[in-house]
PDB file of C-alpha atoms in Angstrom:
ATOM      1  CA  UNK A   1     -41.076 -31.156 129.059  1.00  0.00           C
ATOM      2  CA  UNK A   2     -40.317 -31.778 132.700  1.00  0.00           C
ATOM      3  CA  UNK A   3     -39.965 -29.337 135.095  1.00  0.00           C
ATOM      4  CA  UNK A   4     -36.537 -29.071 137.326  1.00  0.00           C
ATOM      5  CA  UNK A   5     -37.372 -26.883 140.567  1.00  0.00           C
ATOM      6  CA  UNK A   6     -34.567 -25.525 142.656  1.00  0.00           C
ATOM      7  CA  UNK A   7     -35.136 -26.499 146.025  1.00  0.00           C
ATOM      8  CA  UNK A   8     -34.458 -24.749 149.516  1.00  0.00           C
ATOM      9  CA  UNK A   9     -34.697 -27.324 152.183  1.00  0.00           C
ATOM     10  CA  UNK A  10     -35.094 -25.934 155.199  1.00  0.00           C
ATOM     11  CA  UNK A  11     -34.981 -27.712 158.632  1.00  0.00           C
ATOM     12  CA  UNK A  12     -36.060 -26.245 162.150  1.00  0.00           C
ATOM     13  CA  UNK A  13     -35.701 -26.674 165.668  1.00  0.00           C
ATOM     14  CA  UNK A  14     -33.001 -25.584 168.029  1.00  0.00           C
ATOM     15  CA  UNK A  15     -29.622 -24.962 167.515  1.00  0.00           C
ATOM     16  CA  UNK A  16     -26.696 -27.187 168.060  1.00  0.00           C
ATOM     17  CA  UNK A  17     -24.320 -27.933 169.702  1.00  0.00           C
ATOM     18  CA  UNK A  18     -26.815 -28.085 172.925  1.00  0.00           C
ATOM     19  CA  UNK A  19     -29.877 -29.349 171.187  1.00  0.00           C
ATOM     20  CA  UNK A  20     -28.592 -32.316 168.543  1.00  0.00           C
ATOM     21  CA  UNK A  21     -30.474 -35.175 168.118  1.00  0.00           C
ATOM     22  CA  UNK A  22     -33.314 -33.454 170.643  1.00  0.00           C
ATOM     23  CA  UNK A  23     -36.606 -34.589 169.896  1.00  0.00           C
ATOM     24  CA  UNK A  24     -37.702 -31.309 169.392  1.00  0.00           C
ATOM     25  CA  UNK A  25     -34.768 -31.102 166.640  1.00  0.00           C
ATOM     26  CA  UNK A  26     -35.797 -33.981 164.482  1.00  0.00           C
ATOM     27  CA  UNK A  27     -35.798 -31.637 161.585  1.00  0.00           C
ATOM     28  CA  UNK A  28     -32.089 -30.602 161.865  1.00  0.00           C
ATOM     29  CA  UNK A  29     -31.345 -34.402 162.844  1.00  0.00           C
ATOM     30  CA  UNK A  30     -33.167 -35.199 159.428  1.00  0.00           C
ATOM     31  CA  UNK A  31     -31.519 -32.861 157.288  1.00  0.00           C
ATOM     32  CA  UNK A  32     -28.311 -33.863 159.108  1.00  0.00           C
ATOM     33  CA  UNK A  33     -28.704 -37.201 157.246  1.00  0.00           C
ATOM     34  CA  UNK A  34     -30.736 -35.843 153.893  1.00  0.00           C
ATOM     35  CA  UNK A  35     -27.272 -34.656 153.214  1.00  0.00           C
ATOM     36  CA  UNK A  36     -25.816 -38.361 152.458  1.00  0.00           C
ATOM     37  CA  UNK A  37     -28.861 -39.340 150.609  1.00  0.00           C
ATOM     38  CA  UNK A  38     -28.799 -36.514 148.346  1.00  0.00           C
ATOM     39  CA  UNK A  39     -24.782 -36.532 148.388  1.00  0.00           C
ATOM     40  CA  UNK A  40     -24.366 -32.453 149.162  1.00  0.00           C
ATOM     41  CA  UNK A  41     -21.020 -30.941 150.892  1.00  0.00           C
ATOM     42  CA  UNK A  42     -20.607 -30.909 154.142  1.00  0.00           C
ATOM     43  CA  UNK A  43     -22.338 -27.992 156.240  1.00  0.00           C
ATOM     44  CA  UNK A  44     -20.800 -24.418 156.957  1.00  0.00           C
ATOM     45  CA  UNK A  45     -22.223 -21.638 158.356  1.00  0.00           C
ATOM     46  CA  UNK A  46     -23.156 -19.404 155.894  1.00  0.00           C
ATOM     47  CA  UNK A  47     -23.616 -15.483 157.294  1.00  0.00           C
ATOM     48  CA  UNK A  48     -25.964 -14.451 153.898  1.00  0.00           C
ATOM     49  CA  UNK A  49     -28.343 -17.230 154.899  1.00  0.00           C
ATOM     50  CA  UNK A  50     -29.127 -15.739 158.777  1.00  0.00           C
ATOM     51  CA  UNK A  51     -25.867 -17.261 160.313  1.00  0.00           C
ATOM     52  CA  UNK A  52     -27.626 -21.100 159.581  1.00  0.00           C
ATOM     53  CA  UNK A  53     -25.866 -23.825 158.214  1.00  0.00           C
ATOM     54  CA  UNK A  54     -25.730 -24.335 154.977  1.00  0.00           C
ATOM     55  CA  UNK A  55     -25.117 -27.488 152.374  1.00  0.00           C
ATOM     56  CA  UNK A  56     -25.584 -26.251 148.763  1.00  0.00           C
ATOM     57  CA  UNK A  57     -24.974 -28.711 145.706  1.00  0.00           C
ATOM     58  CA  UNK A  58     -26.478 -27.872 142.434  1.00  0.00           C
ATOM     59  CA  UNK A  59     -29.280 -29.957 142.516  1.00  0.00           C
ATOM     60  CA  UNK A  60     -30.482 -29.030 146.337  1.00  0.00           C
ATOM     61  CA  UNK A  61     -29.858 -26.428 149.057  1.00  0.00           C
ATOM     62  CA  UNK A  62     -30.291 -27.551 152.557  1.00  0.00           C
ATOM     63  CA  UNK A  63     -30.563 -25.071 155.117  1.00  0.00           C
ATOM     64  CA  UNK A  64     -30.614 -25.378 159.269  1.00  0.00           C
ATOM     65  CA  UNK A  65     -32.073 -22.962 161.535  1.00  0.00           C
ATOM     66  CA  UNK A  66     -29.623 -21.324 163.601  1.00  0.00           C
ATOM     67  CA  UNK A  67     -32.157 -19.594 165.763  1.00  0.00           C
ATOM     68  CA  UNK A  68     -34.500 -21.172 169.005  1.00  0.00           C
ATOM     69  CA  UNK A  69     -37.524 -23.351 167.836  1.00  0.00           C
ATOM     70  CA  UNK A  70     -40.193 -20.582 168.735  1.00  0.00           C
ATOM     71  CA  UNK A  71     -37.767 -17.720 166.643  1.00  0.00           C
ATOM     72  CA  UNK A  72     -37.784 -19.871 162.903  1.00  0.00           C
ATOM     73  CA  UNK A  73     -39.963 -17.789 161.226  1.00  0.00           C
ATOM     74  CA  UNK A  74     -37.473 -14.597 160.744  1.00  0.00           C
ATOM     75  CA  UNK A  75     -34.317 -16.276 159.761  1.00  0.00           C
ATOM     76  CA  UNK A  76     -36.298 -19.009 157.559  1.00  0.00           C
ATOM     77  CA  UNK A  77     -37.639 -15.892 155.593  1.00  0.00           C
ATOM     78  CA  UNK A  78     -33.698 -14.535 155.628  1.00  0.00           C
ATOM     79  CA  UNK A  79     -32.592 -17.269 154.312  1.00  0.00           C
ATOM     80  CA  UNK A  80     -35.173 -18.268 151.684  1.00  0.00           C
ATOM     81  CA  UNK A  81     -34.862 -14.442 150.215  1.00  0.00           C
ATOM     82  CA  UNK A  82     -30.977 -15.301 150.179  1.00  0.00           C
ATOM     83  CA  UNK A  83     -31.868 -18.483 147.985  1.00  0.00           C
ATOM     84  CA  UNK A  84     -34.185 -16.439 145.440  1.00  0.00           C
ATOM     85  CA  UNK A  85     -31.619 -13.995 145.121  1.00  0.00           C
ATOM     86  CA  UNK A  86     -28.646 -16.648 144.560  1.00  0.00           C
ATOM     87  CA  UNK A  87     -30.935 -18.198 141.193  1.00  0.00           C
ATOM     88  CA  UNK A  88     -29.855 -16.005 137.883  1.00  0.00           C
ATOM     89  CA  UNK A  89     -32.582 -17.505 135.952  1.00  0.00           C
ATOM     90  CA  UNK A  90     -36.137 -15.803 136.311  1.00  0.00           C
ATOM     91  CA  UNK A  91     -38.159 -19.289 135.420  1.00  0.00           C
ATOM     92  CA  UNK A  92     -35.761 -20.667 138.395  1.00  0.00           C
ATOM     93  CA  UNK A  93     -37.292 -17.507 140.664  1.00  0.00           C
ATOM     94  CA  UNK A  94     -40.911 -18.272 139.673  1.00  0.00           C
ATOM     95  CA  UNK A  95     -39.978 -22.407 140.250  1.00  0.00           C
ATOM     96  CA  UNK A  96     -38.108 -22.375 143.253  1.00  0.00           C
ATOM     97  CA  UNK A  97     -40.465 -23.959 146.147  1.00  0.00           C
ATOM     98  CA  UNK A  98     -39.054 -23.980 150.354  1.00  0.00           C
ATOM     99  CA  UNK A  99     -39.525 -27.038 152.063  1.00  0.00           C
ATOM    100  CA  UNK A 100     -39.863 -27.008 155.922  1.00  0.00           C
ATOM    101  CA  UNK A 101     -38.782 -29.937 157.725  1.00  0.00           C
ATOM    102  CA  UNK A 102     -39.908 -29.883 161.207  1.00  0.00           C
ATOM    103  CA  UNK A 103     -40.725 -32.170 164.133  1.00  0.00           C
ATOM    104  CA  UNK A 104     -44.526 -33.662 164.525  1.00  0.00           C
ATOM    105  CA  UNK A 105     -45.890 -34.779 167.723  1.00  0.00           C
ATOM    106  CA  UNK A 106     -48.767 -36.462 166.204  1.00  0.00           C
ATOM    107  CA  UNK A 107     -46.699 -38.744 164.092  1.00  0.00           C
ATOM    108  CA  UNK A 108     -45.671 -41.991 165.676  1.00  0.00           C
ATOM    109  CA  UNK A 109     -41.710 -41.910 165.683  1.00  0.00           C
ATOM    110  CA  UNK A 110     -40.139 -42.898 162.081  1.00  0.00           C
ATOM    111  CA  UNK A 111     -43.538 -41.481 159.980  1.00  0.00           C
ATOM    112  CA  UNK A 112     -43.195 -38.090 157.801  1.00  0.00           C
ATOM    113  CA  UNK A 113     -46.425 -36.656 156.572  1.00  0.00           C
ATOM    114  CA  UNK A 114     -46.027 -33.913 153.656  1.00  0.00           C
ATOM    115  CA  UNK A 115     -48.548 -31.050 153.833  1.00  0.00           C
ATOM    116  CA  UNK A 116     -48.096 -28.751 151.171  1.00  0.00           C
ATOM    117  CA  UNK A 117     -49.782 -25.002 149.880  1.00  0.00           C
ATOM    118  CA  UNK A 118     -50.603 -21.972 151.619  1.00  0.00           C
ATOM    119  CA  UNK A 119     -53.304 -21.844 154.090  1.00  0.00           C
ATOM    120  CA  UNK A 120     -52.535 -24.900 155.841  1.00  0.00           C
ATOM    121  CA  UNK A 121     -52.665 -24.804 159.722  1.00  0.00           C
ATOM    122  CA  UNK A 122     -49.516 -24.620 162.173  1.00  0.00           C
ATOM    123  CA  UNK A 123     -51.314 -27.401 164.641  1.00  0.00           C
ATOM    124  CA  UNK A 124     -50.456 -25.261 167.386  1.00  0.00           C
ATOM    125  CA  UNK A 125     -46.372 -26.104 166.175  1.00  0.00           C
ATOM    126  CA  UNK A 126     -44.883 -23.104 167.451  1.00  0.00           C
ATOM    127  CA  UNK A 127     -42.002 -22.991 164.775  1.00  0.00           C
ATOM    128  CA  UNK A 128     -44.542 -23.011 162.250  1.00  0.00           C
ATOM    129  CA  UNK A 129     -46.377 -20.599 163.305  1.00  0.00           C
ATOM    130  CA  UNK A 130     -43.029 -18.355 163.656  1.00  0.00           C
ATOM    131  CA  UNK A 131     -42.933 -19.123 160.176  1.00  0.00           C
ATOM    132  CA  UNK A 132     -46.294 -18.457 159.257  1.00  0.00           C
ATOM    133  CA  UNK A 133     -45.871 -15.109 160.786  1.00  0.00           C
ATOM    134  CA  UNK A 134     -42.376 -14.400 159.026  1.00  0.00           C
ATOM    135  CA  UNK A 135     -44.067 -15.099 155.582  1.00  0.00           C
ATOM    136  CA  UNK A 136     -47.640 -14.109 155.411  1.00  0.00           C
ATOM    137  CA  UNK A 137     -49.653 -16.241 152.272  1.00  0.00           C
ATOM    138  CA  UNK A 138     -46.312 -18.248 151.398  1.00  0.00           C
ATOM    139  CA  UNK A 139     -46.804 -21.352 150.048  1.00  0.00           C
ATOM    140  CA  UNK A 140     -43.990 -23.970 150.836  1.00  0.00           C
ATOM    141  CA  UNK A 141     -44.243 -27.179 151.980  1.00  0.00           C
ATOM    142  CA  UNK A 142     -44.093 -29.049 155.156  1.00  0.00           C
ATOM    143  CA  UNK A 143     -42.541 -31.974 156.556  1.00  0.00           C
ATOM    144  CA  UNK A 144     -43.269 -33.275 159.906  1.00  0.00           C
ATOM    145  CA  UNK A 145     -41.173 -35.729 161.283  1.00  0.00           C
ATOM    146  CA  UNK A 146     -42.960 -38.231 163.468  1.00  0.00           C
ATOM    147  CA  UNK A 147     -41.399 -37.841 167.092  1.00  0.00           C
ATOM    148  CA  UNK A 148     -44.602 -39.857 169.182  1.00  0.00           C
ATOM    149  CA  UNK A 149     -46.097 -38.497 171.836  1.00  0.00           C
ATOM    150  CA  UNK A 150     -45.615 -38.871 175.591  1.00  0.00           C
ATOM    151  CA  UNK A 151     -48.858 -40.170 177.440  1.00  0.00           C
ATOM    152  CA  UNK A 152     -49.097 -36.939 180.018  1.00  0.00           C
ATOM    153  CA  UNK A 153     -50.780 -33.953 177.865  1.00  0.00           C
ATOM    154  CA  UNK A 154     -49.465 -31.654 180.421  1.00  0.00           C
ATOM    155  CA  UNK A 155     -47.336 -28.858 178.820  1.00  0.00           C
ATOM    156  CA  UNK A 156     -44.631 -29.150 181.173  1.00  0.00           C
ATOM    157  CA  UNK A 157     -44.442 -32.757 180.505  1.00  0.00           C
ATOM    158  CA  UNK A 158     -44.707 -32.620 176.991  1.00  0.00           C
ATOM    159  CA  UNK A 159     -41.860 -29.983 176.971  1.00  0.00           C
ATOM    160  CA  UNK A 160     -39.618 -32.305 178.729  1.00  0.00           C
ATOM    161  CA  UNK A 161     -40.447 -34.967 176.425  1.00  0.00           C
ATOM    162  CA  UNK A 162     -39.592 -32.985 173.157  1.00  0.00           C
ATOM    163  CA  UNK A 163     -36.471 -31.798 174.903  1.00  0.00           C
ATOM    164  CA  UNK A 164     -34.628 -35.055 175.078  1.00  0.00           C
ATOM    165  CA  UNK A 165     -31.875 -36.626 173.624  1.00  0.00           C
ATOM    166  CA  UNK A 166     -32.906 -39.342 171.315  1.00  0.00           C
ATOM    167  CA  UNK A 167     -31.842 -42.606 171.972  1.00  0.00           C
ATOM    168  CA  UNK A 168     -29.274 -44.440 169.371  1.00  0.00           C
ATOM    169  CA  UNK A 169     -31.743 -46.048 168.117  1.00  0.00           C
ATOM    170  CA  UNK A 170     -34.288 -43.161 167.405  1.00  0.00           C
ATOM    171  CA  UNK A 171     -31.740 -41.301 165.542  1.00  0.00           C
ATOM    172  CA  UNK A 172     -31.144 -44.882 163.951  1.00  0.00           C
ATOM    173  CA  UNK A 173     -34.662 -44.109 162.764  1.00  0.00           C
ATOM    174  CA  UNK A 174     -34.258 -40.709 161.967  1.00  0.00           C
ATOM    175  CA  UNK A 175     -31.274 -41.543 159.228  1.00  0.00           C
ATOM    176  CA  UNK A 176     -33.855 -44.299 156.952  1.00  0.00           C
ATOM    177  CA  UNK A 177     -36.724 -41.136 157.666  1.00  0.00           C
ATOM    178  CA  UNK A 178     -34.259 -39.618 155.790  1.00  0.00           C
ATOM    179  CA  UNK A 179     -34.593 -41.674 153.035  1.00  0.00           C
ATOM    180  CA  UNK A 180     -38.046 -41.062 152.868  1.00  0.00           C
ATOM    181  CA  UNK A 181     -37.685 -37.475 152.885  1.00  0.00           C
ATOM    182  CA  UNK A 182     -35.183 -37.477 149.826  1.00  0.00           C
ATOM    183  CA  UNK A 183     -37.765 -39.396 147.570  1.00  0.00           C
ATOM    184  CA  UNK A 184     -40.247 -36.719 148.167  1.00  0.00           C
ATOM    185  CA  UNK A 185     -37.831 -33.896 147.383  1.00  0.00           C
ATOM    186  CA  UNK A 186     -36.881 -35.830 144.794  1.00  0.00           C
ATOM    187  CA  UNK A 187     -39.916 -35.726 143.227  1.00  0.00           C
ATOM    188  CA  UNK A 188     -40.497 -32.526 143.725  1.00  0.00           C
ATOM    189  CA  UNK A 189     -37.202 -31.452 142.002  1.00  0.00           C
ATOM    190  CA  UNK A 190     -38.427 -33.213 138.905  1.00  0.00           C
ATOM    191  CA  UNK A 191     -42.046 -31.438 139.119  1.00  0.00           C
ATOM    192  CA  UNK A 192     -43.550 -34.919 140.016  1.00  0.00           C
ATOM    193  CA  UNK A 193     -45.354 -33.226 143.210  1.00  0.00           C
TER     194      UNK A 193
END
C-alpha cells in the first residue's frame, strides 16, 4: 500500500514586494512557479500561517516566508504548527513532512540539491539556521536552489551579490528549477523518498 504524505512546502528568503526575484529569494521565486507545476490557487496571505502567503490545494500546501531571511525560523515553525493542526486525520499528523526551499550559494545557478533528516548542517545559511533554532531535532527537508557564487569571498561583496535582482533570464531558469523541484515533492507525496 502506498503511502500519500501531506506536504507543507515552505519557501524562504525576504519578503516581497522589495525583494522578488532577489537572488537571495530564489526560494520564494521557486515556489512562485512550483505553483503552475503543481496547479495550486493563486497565493493569499493567510494570518493563521504567520501573515505568509499561502497556496493550499489538496494535494500540496505551499507556504512563503513573510519575515527577513535571517528571521525564518519563527514564522516557518508558526506556520508548519498551523499545517499539523489543519490535518483531521492522525496517520496524516504522523505523515506530514515540511520541505524548505531556500537559496544555495554553492550550487551553480539552475542546480537543486535535496538534503533531507534531522541533524544536517545549516552551511553557515543563515535562514537555516533561524530555522534550526525555531525547531530544535525537526526533521524536514531541504532544498537549495543553486544561485552561483560571485568570485570576491568578501562578505560585503557576497551580500551585494545575493541581493540582486535576477536577470530575465535567471528567473527564466528559476521557472524549469521549478520543474525539478515538483518531481521531488512529487515523489515524496507518494512515499517514493
Amino acid at each position: 500500500m502506498s503511502i500519500i504524505r501531506p506536504l507543507f512546502i515552505a519557501s524562504i528568503g525576504n519578503p516581497s514586494p522589495t525583494y522578488t526575484n532577489t537572488l537571495h529569494s530564489a526560494g520564494h521565486t521557486v515556489l512562485t512557479h512550483l505553483r503552475t507545476w503543481l496547479l495550486t490557487p493563486p497565493f493569499e496571505k493567510s494570518r493563521p500561517y504567520a501573515s505568509g502567503l499561502l497556496s493550499a490545494s489538496p494535494d500540496y500546501t505551499l507556504w512563503q516566508s513573510p519575515s527577513l531571511m535571517n528571521l525564518s525560523g519563527k514564522p516557518v515553525s508558526t506556520a508548519w504548527r498551523t499545517f499539523l493542526a489543519s490535518l483531521s486525520a492522525p496517520e496524516d499528523k504522523r505523515a506530514a513532512r515540511l520541505v524548505v526551499v531556500h537559496d544555495e550559494l554553492e550550487l551553480p545557478i539552475g542546480k537543486i540539491k535535496v538534503r533531507e533528516g534531522k541533524g544536517a548542517s545549516a552551511k553557515g545559511h543563515n535562514g537555516l539556521k533561524s530555522v534550526l533554532v525555531a525547531m530544535p531535532g525537526m526533521e524536514f527537508t531541504r532544498i537549495g536552489v543553486g544561485i552561483g557564487r560571485c568570485a570576491s569571498r568578501e562578505s560585503r561583496d557576497v551580500a551585494a551579490y545575493v541581493m540582486r535582482k535576477m536577470t530575465p533570464a535567471e528567473v527564466e531558469i528559476m521557472a524549469d528549477v521549478a520543474g525539478q523541484v515538483s518531481e521531488v515533492v512529487r515523489e515524496m507525496r507518494r512515499g517514493v523518498r
